[in-house]
Short mmCIF file of C-alpha atoms in Angstrom, two decimals:
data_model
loop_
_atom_site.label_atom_id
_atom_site.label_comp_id
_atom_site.label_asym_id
_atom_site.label_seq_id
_atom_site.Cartn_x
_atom_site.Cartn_y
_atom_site.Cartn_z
CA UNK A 1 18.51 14.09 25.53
CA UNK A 2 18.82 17.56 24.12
CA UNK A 3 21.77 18.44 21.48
CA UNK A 4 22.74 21.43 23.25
CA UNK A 5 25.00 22.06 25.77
CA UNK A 6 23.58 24.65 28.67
CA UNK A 7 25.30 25.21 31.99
CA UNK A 8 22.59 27.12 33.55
CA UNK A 9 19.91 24.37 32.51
CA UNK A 10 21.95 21.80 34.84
CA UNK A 11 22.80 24.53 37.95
CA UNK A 12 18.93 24.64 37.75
CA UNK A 13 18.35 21.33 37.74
CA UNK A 14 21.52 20.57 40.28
CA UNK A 15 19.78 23.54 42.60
CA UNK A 16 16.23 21.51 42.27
CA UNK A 17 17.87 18.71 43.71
CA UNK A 18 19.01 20.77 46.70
CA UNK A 19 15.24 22.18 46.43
CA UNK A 20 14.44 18.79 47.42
CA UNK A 21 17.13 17.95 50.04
CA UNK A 22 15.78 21.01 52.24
CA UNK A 23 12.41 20.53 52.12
CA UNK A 24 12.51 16.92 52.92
CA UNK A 25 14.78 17.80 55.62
CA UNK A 26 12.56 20.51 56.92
CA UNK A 27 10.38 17.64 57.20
CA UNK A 28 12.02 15.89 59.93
CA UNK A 29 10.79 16.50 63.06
CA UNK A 30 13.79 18.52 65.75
CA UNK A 31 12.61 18.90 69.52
CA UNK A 32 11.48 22.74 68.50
CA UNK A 33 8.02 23.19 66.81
CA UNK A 34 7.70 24.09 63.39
CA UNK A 35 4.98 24.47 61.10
CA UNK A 36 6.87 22.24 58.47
CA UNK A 37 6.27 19.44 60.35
CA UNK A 38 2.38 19.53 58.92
CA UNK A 39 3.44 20.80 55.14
CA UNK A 40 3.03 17.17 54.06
CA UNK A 41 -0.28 16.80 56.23
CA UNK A 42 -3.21 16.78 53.91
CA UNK A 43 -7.04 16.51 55.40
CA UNK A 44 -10.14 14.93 53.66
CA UNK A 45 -12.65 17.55 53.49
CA UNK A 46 -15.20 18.61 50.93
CA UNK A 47 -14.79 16.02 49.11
CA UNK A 48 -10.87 16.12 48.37
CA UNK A 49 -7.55 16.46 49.92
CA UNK A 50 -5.92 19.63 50.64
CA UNK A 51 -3.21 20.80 52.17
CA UNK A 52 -3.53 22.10 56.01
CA UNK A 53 -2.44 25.69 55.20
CA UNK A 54 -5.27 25.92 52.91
CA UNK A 55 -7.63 25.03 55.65
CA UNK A 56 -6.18 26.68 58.82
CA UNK A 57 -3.26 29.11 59.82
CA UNK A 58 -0.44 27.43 61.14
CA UNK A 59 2.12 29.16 63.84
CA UNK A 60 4.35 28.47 66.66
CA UNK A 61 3.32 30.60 69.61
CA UNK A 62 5.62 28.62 72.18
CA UNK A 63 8.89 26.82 70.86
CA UNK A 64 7.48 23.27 71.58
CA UNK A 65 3.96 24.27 70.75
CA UNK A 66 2.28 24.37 67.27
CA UNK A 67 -1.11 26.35 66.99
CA UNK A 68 -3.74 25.13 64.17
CA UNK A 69 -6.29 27.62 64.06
CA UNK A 70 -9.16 25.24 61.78
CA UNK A 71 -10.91 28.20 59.72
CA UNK A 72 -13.91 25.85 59.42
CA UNK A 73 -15.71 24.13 62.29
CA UNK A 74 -16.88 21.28 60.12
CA UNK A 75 -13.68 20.62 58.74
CA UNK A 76 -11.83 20.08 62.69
CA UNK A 77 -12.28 16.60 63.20
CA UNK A 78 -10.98 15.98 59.44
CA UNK A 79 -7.95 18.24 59.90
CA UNK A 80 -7.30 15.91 63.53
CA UNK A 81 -7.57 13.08 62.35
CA UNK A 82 -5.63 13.97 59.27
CA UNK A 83 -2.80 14.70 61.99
CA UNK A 84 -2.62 11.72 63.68
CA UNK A 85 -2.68 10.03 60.40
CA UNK A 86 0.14 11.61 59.11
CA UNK A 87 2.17 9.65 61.98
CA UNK A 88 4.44 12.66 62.84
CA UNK A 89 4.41 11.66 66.47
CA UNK A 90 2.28 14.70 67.61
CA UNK A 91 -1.35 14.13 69.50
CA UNK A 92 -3.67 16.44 68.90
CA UNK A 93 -5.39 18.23 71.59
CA UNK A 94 -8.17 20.04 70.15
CA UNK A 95 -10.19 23.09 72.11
CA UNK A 96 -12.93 24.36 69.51
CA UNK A 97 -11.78 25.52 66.31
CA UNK A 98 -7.76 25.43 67.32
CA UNK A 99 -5.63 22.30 67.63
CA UNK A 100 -2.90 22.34 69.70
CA UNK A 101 0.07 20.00 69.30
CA UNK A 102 2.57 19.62 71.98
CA UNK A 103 6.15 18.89 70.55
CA UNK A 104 7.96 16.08 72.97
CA UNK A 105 11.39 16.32 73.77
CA UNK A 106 13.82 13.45 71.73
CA UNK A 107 15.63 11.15 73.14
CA UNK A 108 19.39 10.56 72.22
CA UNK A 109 18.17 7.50 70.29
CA UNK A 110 15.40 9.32 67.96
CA UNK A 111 18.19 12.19 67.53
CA UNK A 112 20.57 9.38 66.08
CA UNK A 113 17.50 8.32 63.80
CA UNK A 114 16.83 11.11 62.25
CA UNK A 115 20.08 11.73 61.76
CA UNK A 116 20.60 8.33 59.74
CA UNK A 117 17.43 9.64 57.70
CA UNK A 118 19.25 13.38 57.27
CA UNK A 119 22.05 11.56 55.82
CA UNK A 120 20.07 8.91 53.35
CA UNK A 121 17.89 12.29 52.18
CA UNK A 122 21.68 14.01 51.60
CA UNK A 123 22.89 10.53 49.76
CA UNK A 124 19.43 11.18 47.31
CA UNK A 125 20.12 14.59 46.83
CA UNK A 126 23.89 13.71 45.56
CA UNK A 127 23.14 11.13 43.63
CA UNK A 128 20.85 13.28 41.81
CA UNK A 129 23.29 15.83 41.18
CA UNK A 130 25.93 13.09 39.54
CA UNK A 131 23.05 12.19 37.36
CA UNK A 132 22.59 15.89 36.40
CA UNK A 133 26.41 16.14 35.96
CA UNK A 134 26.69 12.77 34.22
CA UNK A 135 24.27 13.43 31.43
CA UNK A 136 26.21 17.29 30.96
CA UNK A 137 29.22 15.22 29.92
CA UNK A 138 27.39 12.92 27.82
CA UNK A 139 26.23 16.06 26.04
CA UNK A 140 30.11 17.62 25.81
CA UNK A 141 31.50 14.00 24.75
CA UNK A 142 28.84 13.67 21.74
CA UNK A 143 29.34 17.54 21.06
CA UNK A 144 32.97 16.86 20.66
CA UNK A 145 32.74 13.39 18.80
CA UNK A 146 30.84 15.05 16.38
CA UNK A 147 33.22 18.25 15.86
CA UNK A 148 30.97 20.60 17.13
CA UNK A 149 33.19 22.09 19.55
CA UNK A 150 36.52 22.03 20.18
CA UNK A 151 39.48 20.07 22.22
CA UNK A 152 39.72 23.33 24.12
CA UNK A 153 36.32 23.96 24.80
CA UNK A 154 34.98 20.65 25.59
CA UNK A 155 37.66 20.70 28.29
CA UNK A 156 36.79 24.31 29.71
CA UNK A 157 33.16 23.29 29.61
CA UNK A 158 33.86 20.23 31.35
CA UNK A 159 35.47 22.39 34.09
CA UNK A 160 32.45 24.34 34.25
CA UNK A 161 30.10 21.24 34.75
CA UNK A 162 32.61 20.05 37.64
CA UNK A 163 32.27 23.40 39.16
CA UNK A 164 28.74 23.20 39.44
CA UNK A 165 28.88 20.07 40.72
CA UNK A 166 31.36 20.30 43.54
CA UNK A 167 29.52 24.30 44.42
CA UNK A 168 25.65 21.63 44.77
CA UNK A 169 27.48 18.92 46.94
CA UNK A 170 29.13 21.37 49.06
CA UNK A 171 25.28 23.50 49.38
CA UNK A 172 24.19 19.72 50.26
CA UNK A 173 26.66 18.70 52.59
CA UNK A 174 25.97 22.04 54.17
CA UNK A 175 22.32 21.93 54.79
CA UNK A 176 23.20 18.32 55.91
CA UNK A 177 25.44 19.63 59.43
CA UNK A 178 23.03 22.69 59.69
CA UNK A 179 20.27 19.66 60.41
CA UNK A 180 22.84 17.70 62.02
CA UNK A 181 23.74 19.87 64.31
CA UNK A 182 20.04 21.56 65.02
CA UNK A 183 18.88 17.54 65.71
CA UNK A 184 21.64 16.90 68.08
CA UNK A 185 21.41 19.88 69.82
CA UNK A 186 19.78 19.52 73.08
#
C-alpha cells in the first residue's frame, strides 16, 4: 500500500469499478437487440480465440434482430457455433456469410431474473468501491498516526474520500434503475 495519499488515484479506481458495473450490465440480455450481447462471444479460428468484432461487423438492423456479417467464409461455422456456445439464448440462423439472430421476447419471470443478476452485479460494484474507500482511510489514519498531516486535514481529506464514495454509489445505483427499468419494460 502506497504512502501517499491521492484522491484522484481512488475516483479512478472507484470509476473502474463503475467501468465494470456497466459493461457487465450491458451484458445482460433486454427483449431489444444489441450488439453487446456478443462482446463476450469469442470464436476459435486460426488457431486462437478472438473476439467476434474482430471477425465480423456486428449491427442491429431491426430492434429484435442482430446482423453478423462473418468477413471470412471459413471462419462461419466457428463464429456459429461460438454463438450457441456462449449460451446467450439466441439460435443462430445462418444464410451465407451473415448470421442472423432473432431476439425472443422475455417473459415476466426471465425479466425478474435478470433483474436479481442486475442487482448482485450492482452489490459487486459497491463492494468494490468500500474497498477503494476503505484502504483511502487506512492511508489518512497512518498519515496522521505518523504526524504527517494534520487533525484538520486528515478530517477534510476524509470528507473528500466520503464524497467520492457516496458521488460512485449514487453513479451505481443509477445505472442499476436505468437497467431496471429498460428490463422491465415491456
Amino acid at each position: 500500500m502506497s504512502e501517499t495519499y491521492d484522491i484522484n488515484e481512488l475516483k479512478r479506481r472507484m470509476q473502474g469499478a463503475i467501468g465494470v458495473l456497466k459493461q457487465e450490465l450491458g451484458g445482460l440480455r433486454t427483449g431489444r437487440a444489441s450488439t453487446a450481447l456478443l462482446d463476450h462471444v469469442q470464436a476459435e479460428v486460426y488457431g486462437s480465440h478472438m473476439p467476434l468484432n474482430q471477425l465480423a461487423s456486428i449491427s442491429v438492423p431491426e430492434p429484435r434482430l442482430i446482423s453478423v456479417q462473418v468477413w471470412d467464409k471459413s471462419a462461419v461455422h466457428a463464429v456459429e457455433k461460438a454463438i450457441v456456445a456462449a449460451n446467450i439464448g439466441l439460435t443462430p440462423n445462418t444464410e451465407g456469410q451473415v448470421i442472423r439472430l432473432r431476439v425472443p421476447e422475455l417473459n415476466e419471470e426471465r425479466r425478474k431474473e435478470l433483474v436479481k443478476v442486475a442487482h448482485k452485479y450492482a452489490e459487486t460494484a459497491r463492494v468494490a468501491v468500500r474497498h477503494v474507500r476503505r484502504d483511502g482511510m487506512e492511508v489518512l489514519k497512518k498519515l496522521d498516526k505518523d504526524g504527517k498531516i494534520g487533525r484538520d486535514d486528515h478530517e477534510r481529506m476524509s470528507e473528500e474520500v466520503q464524497k467520492a464514495t457516496d458521488q460512485a454509489i449514487a453513479d451505481i445505483d443509477h445505472a442499476l434503475a436505468t437497467k431496471e427499468k429498460e428490463v422491465m419494460t415491456v
